[in-house]
Coordinates of C-alpha atoms and ligand atoms in Angstrom, one line a residue:
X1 CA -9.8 21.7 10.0
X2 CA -12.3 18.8 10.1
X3 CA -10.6 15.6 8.5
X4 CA -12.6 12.4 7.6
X5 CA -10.0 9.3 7.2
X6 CA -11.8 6.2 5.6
X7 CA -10.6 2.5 6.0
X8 CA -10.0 0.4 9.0
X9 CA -6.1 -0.9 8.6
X10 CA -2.7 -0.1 10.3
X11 CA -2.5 2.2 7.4
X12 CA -5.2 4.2 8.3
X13 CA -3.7 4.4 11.9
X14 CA -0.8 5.7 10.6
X15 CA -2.4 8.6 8.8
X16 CA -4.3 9.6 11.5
X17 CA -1.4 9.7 13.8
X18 CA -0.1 11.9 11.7
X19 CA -3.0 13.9 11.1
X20 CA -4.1 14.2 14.4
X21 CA -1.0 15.8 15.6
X22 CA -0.8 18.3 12.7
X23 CA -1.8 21.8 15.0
X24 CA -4.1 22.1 11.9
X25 CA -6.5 19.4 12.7
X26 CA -9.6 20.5 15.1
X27 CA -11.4 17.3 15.0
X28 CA -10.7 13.9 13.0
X29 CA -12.8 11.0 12.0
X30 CA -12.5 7.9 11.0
X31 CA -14.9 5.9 9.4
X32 CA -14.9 2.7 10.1
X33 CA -11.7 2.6 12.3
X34 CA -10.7 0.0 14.6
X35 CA -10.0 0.0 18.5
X36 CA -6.3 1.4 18.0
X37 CA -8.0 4.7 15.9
X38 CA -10.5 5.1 18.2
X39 CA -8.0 6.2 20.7
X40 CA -6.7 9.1 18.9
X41 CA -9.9 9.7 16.5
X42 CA -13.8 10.0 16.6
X43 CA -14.5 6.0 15.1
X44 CA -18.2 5.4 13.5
X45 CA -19.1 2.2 12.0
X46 CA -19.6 3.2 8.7
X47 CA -18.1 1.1 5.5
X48 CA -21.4 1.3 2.7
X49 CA -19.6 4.1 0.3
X50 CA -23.8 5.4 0.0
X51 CA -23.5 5.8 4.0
X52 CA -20.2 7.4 4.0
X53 CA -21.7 9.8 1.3
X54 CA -24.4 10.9 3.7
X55 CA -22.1 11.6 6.7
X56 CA -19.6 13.5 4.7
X57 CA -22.7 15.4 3.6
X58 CA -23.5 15.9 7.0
X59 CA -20.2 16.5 8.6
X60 CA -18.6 18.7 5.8
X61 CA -15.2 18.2 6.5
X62 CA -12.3 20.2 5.3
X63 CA -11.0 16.9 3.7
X64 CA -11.5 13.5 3.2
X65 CA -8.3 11.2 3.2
X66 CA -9.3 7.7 1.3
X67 CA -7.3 4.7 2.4
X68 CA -8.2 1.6 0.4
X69 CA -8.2 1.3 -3.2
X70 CA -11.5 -0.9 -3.4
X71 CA -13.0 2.9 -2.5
X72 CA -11.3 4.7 -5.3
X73 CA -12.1 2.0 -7.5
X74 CA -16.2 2.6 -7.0
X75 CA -15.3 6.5 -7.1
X76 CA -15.7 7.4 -3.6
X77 CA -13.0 10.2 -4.2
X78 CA -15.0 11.3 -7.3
X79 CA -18.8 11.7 -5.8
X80 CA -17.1 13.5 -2.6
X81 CA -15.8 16.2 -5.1
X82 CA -19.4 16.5 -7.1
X83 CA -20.3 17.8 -3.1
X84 CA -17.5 20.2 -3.4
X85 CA -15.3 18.6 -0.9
X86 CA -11.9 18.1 -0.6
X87 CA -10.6 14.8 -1.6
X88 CA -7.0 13.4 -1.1
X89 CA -7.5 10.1 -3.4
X90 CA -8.1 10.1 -7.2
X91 CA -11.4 9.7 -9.3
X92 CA -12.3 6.0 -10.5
X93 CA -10.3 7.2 -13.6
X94 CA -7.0 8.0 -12.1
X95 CA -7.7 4.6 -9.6
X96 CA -7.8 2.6 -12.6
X97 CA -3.9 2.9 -13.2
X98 CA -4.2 0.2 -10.0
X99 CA -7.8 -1.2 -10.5
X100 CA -6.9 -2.7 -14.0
X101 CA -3.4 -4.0 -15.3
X102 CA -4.5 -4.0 -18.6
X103 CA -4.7 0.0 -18.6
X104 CA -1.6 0.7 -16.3
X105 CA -0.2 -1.4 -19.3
X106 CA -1.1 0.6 -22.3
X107 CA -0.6 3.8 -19.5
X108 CA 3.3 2.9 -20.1
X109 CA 3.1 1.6 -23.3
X110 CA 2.0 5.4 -24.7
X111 CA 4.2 7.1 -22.4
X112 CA 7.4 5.0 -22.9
X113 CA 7.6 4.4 -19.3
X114 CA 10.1 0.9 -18.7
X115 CA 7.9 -2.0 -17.7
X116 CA 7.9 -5.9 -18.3
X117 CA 7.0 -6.7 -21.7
X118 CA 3.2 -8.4 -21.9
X119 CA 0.2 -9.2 -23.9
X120 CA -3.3 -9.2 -22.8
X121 CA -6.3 -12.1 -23.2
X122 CA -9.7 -12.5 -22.9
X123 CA -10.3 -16.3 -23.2
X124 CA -7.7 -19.3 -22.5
X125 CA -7.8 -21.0 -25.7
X126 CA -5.6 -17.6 -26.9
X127 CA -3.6 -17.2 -23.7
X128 CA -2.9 -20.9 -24.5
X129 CA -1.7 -21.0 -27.9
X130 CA 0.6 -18.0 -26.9
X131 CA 2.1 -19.7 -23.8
X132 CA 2.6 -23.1 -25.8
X133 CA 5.5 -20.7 -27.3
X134 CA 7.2 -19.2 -24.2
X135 CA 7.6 -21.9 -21.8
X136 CA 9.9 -20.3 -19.2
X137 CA 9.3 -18.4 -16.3
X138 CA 6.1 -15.9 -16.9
X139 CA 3.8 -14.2 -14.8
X140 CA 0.0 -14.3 -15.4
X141 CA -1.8 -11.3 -13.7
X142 CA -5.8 -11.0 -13.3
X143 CA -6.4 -8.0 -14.7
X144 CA -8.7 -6.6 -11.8
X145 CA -8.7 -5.6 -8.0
X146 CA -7.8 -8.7 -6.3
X147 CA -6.7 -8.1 -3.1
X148 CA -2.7 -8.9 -3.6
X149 CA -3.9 -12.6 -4.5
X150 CA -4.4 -12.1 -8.7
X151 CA -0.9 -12.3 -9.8
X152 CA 0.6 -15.6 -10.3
X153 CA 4.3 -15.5 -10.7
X154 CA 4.9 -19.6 -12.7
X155 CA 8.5 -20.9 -13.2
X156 CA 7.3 -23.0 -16.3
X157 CA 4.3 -23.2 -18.7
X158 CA 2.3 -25.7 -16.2
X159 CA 2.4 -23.2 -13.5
X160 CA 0.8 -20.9 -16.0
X161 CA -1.8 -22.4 -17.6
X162 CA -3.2 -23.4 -13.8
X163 CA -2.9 -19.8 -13.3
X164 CA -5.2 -19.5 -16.7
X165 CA -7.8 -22.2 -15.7
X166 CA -7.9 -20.6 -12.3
X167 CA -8.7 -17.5 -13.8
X168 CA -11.1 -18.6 -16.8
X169 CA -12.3 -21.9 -15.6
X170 CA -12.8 -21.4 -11.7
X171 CA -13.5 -18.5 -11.7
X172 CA -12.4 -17.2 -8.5
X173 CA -12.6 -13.8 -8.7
X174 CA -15.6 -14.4 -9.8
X175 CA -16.3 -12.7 -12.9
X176 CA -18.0 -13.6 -15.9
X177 CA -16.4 -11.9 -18.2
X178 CA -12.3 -12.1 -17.5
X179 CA -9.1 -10.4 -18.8
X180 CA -5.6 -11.8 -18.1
X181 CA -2.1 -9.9 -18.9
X182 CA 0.7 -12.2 -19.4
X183 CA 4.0 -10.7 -19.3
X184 CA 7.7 -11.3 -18.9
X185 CA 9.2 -12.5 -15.6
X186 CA 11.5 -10.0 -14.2
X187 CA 14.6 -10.6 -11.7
X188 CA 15.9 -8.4 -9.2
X189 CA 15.4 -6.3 -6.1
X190 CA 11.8 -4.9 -5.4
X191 CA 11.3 -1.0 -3.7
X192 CA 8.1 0.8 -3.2
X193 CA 8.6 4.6 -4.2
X194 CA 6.1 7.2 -3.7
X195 CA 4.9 10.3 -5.1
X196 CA 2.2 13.0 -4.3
X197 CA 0.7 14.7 -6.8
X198 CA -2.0 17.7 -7.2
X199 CA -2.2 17.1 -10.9
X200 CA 0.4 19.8 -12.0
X201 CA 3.1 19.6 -9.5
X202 CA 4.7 16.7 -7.3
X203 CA 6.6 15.5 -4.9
X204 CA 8.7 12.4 -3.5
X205 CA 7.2 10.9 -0.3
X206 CA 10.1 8.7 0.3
X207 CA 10.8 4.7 -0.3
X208 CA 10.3 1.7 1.5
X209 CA 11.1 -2.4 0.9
X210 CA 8.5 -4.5 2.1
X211 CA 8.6 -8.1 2.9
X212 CA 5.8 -9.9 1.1
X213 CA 6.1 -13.3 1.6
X214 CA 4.9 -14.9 4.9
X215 CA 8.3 -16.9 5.7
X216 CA 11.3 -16.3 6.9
X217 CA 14.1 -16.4 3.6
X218 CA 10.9 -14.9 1.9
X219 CA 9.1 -18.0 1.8
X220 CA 5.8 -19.3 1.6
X221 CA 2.5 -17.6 0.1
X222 CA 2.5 -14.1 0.0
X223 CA 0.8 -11.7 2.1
X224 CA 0.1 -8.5 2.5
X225 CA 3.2 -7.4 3.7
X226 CA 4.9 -9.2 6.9
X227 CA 7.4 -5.9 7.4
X228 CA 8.9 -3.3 5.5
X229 CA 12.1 -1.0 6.1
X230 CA 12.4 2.6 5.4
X231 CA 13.8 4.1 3.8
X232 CA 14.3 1.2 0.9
X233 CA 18.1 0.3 1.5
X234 CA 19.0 -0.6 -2.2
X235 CA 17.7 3.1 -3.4
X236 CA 20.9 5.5 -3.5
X237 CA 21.1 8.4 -5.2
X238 CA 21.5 7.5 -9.0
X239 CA 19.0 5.0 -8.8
X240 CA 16.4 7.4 -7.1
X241 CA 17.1 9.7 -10.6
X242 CA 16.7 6.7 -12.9
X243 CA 13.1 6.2 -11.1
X244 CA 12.7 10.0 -11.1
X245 CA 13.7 10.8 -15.1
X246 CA 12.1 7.2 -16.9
X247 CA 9.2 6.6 -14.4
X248 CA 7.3 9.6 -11.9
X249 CA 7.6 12.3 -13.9
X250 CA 6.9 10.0 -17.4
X251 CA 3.7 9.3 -15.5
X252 CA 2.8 12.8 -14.0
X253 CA 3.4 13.5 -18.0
X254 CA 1.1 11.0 -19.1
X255 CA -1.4 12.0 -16.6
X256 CA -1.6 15.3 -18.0
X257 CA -1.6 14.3 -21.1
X258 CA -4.4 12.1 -20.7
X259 CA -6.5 14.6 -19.1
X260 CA -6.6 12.3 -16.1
X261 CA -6.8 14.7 -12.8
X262 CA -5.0 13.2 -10.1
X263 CA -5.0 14.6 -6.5
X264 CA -3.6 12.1 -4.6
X265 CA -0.8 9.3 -4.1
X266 CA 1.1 7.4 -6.8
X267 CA 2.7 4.3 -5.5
X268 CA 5.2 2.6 -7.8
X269 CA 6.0 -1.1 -7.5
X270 CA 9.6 -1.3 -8.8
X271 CA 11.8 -4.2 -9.5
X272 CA 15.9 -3.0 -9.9
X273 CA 17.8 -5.3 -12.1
X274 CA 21.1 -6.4 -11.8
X275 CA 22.0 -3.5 -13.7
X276 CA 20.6 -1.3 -11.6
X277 CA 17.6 -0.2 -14.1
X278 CA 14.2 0.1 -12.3
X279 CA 11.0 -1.2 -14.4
X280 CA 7.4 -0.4 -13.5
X281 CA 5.4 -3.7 -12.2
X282 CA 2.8 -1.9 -11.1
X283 CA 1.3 1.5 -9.9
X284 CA -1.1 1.9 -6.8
X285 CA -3.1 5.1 -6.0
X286 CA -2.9 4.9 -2.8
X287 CA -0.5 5.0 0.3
X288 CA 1.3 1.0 1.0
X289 CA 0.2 -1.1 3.9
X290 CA 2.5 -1.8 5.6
X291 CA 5.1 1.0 3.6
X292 CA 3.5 4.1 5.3
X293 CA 3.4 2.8 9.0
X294 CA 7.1 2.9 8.5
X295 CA 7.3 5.8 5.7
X296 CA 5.5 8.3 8.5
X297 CA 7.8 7.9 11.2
X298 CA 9.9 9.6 9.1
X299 CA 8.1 12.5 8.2
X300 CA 9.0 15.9 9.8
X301 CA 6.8 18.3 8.0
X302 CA 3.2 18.8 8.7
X303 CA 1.5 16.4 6.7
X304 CA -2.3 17.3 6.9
X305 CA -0.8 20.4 5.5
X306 CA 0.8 18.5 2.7
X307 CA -2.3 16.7 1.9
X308 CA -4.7 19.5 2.2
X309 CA -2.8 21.7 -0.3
X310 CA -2.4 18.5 -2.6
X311 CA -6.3 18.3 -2.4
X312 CA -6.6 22.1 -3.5
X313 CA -4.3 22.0 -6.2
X314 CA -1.7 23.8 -4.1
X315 CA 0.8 21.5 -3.9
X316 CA 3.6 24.0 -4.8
X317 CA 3.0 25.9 -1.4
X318 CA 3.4 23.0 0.5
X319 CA 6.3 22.3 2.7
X320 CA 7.8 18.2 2.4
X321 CA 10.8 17.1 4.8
X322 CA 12.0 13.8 5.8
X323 CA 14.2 12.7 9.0
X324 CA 17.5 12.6 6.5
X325 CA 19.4 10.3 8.9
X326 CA 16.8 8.2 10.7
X327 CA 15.9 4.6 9.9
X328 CA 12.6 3.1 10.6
X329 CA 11.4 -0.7 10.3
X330 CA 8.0 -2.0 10.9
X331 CA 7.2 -5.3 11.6
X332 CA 4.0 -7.0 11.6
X333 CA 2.2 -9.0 14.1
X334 CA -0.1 -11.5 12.1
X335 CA -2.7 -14.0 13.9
X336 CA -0.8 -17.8 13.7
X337 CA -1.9 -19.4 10.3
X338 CA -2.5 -16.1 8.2
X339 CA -2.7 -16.1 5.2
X340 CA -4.5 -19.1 4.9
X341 CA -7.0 -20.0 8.2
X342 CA -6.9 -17.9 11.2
X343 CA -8.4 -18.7 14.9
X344 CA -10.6 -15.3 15.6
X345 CA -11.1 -13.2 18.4
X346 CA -8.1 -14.3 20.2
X347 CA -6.5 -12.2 23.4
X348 CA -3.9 -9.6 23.3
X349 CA -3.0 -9.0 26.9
X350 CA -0.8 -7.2 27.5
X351 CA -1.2 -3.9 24.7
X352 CA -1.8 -1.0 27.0
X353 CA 1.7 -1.4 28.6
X354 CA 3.7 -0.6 25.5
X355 CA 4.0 3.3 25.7
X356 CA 3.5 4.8 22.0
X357 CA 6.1 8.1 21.0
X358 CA 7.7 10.1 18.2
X359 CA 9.7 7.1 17.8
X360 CA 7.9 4.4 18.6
X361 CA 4.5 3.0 17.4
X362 CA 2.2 0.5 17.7
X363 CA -0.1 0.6 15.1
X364 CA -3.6 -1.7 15.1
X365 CA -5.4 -3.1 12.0
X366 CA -7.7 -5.8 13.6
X367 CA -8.5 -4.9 17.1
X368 CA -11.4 -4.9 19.1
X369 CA -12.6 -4.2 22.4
X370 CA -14.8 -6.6 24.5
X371 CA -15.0 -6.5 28.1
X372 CA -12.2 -4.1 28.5
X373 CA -10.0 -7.5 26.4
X374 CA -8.3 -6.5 23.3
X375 CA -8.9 -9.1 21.0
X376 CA -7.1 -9.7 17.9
X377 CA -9.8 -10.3 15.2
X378 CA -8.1 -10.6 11.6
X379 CA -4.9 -11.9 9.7
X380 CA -2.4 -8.9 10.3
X381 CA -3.2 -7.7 13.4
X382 CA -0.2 -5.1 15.0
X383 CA 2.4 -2.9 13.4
X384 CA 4.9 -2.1 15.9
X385 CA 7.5 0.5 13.9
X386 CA 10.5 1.9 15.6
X387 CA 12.6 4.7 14.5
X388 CA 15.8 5.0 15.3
X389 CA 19.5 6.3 13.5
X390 CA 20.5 2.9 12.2
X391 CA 18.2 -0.3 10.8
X392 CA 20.3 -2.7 13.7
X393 CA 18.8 -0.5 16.6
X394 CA 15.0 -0.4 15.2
X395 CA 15.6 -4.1 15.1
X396 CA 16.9 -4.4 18.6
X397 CA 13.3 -2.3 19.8
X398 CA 11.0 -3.7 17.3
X399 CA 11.8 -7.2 18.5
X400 CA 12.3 -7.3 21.4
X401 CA 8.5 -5.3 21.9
X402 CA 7.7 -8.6 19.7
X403 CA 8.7 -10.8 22.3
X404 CA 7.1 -8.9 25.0
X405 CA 3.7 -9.1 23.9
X406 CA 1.7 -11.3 25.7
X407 CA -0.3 -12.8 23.0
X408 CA -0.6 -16.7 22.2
X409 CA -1.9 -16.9 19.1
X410 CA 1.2 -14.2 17.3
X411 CA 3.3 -15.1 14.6
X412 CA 5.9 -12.3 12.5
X413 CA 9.3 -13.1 10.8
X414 CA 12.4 -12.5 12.6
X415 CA 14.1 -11.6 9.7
X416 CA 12.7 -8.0 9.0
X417 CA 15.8 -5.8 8.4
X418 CA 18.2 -8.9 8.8
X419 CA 21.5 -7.9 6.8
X420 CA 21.0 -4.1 6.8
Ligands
LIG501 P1 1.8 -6.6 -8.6 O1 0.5 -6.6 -7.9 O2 1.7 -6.4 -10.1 O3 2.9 -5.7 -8.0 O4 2.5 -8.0 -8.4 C1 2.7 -8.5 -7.0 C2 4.0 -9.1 -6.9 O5 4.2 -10.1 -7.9 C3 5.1 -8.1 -7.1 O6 5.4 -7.4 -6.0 C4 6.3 -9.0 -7.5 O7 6.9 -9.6 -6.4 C5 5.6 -10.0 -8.4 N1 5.6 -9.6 -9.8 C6 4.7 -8.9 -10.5 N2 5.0 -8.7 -11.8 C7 6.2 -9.4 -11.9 C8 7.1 -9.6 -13.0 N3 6.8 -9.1 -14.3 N4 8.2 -10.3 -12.8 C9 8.5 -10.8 -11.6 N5 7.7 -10.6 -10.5 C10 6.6 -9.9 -10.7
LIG502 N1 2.4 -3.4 0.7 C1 1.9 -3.5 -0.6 C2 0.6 -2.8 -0.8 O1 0.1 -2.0 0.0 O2 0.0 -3.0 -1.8

């Protein structure tokens, strides 16, 4: 098979590890890649979705795997299959269960599926009036794509009416027209669970807890994942049911009630309360960065095979099998000062002598190669995931490859897997 893989991150490394050692892939692609993909598949710098268009036309692959959810949100998936390709990745309608918290919200709402409690606005003067009566701890969401930055989690009414004027007044996701969801704030533990669907069937693709904030004791701003742990510790068998009964297959329901063809990934955001119930805070259509660098380590089934037969509506013939009693941990190398300012271009020296294996793993997000230097040139930079039989001994490799790395400008929380 011919396999087109689009998006540049760790999480688009990871898939193409994994579909470049399937013995069904003949050739791979990755548009646009970075250094790290280049190694292990054909990279063209190509991100304009028009572009893409042409060289899938061109190309004809077997399948085209789409990473990033901006992609899905324009459709990509959808103007592939007008072609008659294969497409793992949902149409702009199925994407818009992540593109827009406002649907995902009525989503549950009609399908009884457990979720924070919320109301939705379209100017501040309303989102006011209704937060001068709930001053307490509230979360204000931008209703759009926002790149992890457009939910605002406020421990009074203050916090949340800056949140407002942010949203309405500054305008900085820069819209003219905006929608806001406020909705109850929510305590607990948080897992990522994930399910592939062809539209009819599905199955499980394992857990993961990722590590959002940038400091150690999960403090600071958040990010876009420092670290993540597979699979998710706090998710044992009866709570894995609870998430199976009242949320994935109330949403696979829902899907097909809706008439909403989905070939593709459904991510779940999940919080777990103290009494062990798991609510919906959010859905994504689309594999977790940095949850599947850690997730695929895991995997012992062919997975190009999985995706292809999810991508022909075959699901049901495909074969899914985990690693039951391996761990695996990722952790993130970030530039110094992410997520705020960053110094570019900086040098990784010593890369090349860290051996990659079936368990081990260095994945790159924002490599490049100049003059034979890799340089690190964006705010996460490395994954290095280990995979191992318990979390202590991942840690033990992870960090200690951490250390080793001769790279002056690295920063990553020692705390990734702490206390499992
Ligand atoms: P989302 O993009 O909706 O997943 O939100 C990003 C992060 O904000 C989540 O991973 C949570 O940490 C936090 N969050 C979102 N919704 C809530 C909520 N209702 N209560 C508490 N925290 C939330
Ligand atoms: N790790 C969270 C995400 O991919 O959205």
């Amino acid at each position: 098979m011919n396999v087109i893989v689009i998006g540049s991150g760790a999480r688009e490394h990871a898939l193409c590890r994994l579909i470049s050692k399937s013995y069904l892939c003949d050739q791979l692609y990755c548009f646009p890649g970075n250094y790290g993909i280049s190694r292990i598949a054909t990279c063209r710098n190509i991100s304009d979705i028009e572009v893409i268009i042409e060289e899938c036309k061109s190309i004809k692959p077997d399948l085209v795997v789409i990473g990033p959810e901006n992609y899905l949100s324009e459709n990509l998936a959808g103007k592939l299959r007008e072609l008659g390709l294969n497409v793992f990745g949902p149409n702009e309608l199925g994407a818009r269960l992540e593109s827009s918290k406002e649907f995902m919200k009525k989503f549950c709402k009609n399908h009884d599926i457990p979720t924070a409690k919320s109301e939705s606005f379209n100017n501040i003067e309303d989102a006011k009036n209704y937060l001068d009566l709930n001053d307490r701890p509230i979360v204000v969401k931008y209703d759009g794509l926002a790149a992890g930055k457009g939910v605002f989690v406020c421990n009074n009414k203050q916090e949340a009416i800056n949140a407002c004027e942010k949203i309405f007044i500054q305008k900085v996701f820069n819209q003219n027209e905006n929608t806001i969801i406020i909705e109850e704030c929510l305590e607990g533990k948080e897992i990522s669970y994930f399910t592939i669907t062809d539209g009819k069937d599905f199955m499980n693709f394992g857990s993961a807890q990722d590590y959002k904030r940038i400091g150690e004791g999960d403090t600071g701003p958040n990010t876009g994942g420092m670290g993540t742990v597979s699979p998710a510790p706090i998710l044992d068998k009866n709570l894995e049911d609870k998430i199976i009964d009242e949320i994935v297959q109330k949403t696979i329901n829902g899907l097909q009630k809706d008439m909403i063809d989905f070939q593709g990934v459904i991510f779940f955001g999940i919080m777990v309360d103290k009494f062990n119930q798991p609510y919906l805070l959010e859905y994504n259509t689309r594999f977790g960065d940095p949850e599947i660098q850690s997730i695929s380590m895991r995997l012992k089934s062919d997975f190009l095979q999985l995706i292809h037969a999810t991508s022909t509506k075959n699901l049901s013939f495909a074969n899914l099998e985990f690693y039951q009693n391996k761990k695996a941990i990722c952790l993130i190398l970030a530039s110094k000062g992410y997520p705020e300012n960053y110094p570019k271009d900086t040098h990784i020296k010593n890369l090349n002598e860290f051996e990659n294996s079936e368990n081990f793993y260095i994945f790159h997000a924002a490599t490049r190669i100049q003059n034979n230097q890799i340089l690190a040139n964006g705010g996460r930079v490395l994954s290095i995931v280990s995979l191992k039989e318990t979390y202590a001994e991942c840690r033990d490799e992870i960090f200690e490859v951490a250390e080793k790395i001769d790279w002056e400008f690295k920063y990553y929380r020692k705390d990734i897997g702490a206390n499992y």
